[in-house]
Amino acid sequence: MTGPARMTLEGDGEVLTARITGEIDLSNASELEETIVDAVPNTALGMVVDLSGVEYLDSAGVRMLVHLVERFRWRQQVMRAAAPDGSRVRGVLSMAGADGVIPVDATVTEAREWIVAAADEAAKREEPGA
């Protein structure tokens, strides 16, 4: 038994990271979702949800991640998850068919770099004459 989820938030205001450890299930998924959404200012590019310390993820946790992707997209921001290749979380997302909906990178660094690169590319497209 691993216990309830714990979350820490960090970041530079451009891309924030929610590091979650423990279990994400029906008892805490909604609260985690609201805490994550509330932590990201409208000026940020997006959020990385670090799942590398998550030892249990049920369908409520998968649903939470899908909702986060949708909510951040609506805000014109990006949410990406980070979970090591071959991890239990990756297996759960794959079995649930959510790996095509929830963008997952192996590390927080990869996810953060993807968000920044996508924002840079979008900014270039918006430049006059581009």
XYZ file of C-alpha atoms in Angstrom:
130
model
C 0.000 0.000 0.000
C 1.465 3.343 -1.051
C -0.934 5.830 0.494
C -2.712 8.930 -0.743
C -1.320 11.235 -3.394
C 1.038 14.020 -2.510
C 1.688 16.874 -4.899
C 4.253 19.634 -5.114
C 4.149 22.468 -7.604
C 7.196 24.099 -9.116
C 8.113 26.098 -12.162
C 9.198 29.374 -13.598
C 5.818 30.786 -14.536
C 6.280 29.747 -18.183
C 5.818 26.012 -17.661
C 4.779 24.653 -14.291
C 5.266 21.124 -13.005
C 2.953 19.212 -10.687
C 4.954 16.334 -9.171
C 2.581 13.683 -7.872
C 3.557 10.703 -5.738
C 1.464 7.904 -4.244
C -1.944 6.885 -5.533
C -4.365 8.729 -7.803
C -7.856 7.332 -7.460
C -11.498 8.286 -6.998
C -10.785 9.654 -3.521
C -8.437 12.404 -4.721
C -8.546 12.810 -8.525
C -11.039 15.705 -8.559
C -9.167 17.630 -5.885
C -5.847 17.118 -7.681
C -7.387 18.294 -10.957
C -8.727 21.511 -9.443
C -5.467 22.225 -7.608
C -3.476 21.786 -10.815
C -5.773 23.978 -12.927
C -5.890 26.691 -10.266
C -2.081 26.738 -9.999
C -1.486 27.680 -13.633
C -1.797 31.369 -14.484
C -3.323 32.320 -17.826
C 0.059 33.711 -18.905
C 1.809 30.327 -18.614
C 2.461 28.182 -21.675
C 1.312 25.075 -19.864
C 1.737 22.372 -17.262
C 3.688 19.159 -16.947
C 2.138 16.546 -14.672
C 4.984 14.371 -13.396
C 3.645 10.870 -12.819
C 7.020 9.204 -12.272
C 6.299 8.840 -8.540
C 2.733 7.554 -8.978
C 2.429 3.944 -7.891
C -1.296 3.468 -8.532
C -3.587 5.066 -11.099
C -7.208 4.012 -11.529
C -9.852 5.060 -14.041
C -10.607 8.242 -12.074
C -6.944 9.205 -12.416
C -6.993 8.534 -16.151
C -10.179 10.611 -16.452
C -8.488 13.413 -14.468
C -5.608 13.498 -16.961
C -7.985 13.574 -19.935
C -9.910 16.440 -18.326
C -6.651 18.330 -17.716
C -5.663 18.022 -21.380
C -9.086 19.327 -22.428
C -9.207 22.145 -19.858
C -5.743 23.427 -20.735
C -6.486 23.191 -24.467
C -9.611 25.299 -23.891
C -7.378 27.871 -22.133
C -4.988 27.748 -25.121
C -2.327 26.113 -22.976
C -0.685 22.714 -23.114
C -0.693 19.872 -20.607
C 1.718 16.985 -20.979
C 2.369 14.126 -18.610
C 5.748 12.639 -17.759
C 6.108 8.939 -16.954
C 9.075 6.674 -17.630
C 8.843 4.212 -20.503
C 7.739 0.824 -19.204
C 6.269 2.253 -15.997
C 3.033 1.021 -14.456
C 1.367 4.367 -15.223
C 2.281 4.049 -18.914
C 0.765 0.562 -18.915
C -2.480 1.788 -17.358
C -2.775 4.636 -19.873
C -2.164 2.222 -22.727
C -4.696 -0.338 -21.449
C -7.278 2.435 -21.033
C -6.661 3.621 -24.584
C -5.759 7.045 -23.252
C -2.187 7.142 -24.493
C -3.478 8.620 -27.766
C -5.332 11.394 -25.924
C -2.892 12.237 -23.134
C 0.518 13.305 -24.431
C 3.149 11.485 -22.371
C 6.912 12.000 -22.394
C 9.484 9.888 -20.572
C 10.788 12.807 -18.478
C 9.699 16.193 -17.189
C 12.535 17.791 -19.161
C 11.274 16.290 -22.443
C 7.703 17.406 -21.735
C 8.794 20.921 -20.793
C 10.993 21.240 -23.885
C 8.094 20.100 -26.087
C 5.788 22.764 -24.617
C 8.349 25.555 -25.064
C 9.217 24.444 -28.622
C 5.532 24.314 -29.599
C 4.998 27.828 -28.233
C 8.055 29.104 -30.122
C 6.777 27.527 -33.338
C 3.327 29.068 -32.845
C 4.868 32.481 -32.218
C 6.882 32.211 -35.449
C 3.732 31.413 -37.420
C 2.045 34.522 -36.012
C 4.888 36.864 -37.004
C 4.105 39.165 -39.939
C 5.592 37.808 -43.140
C 6.075 34.331 -41.705
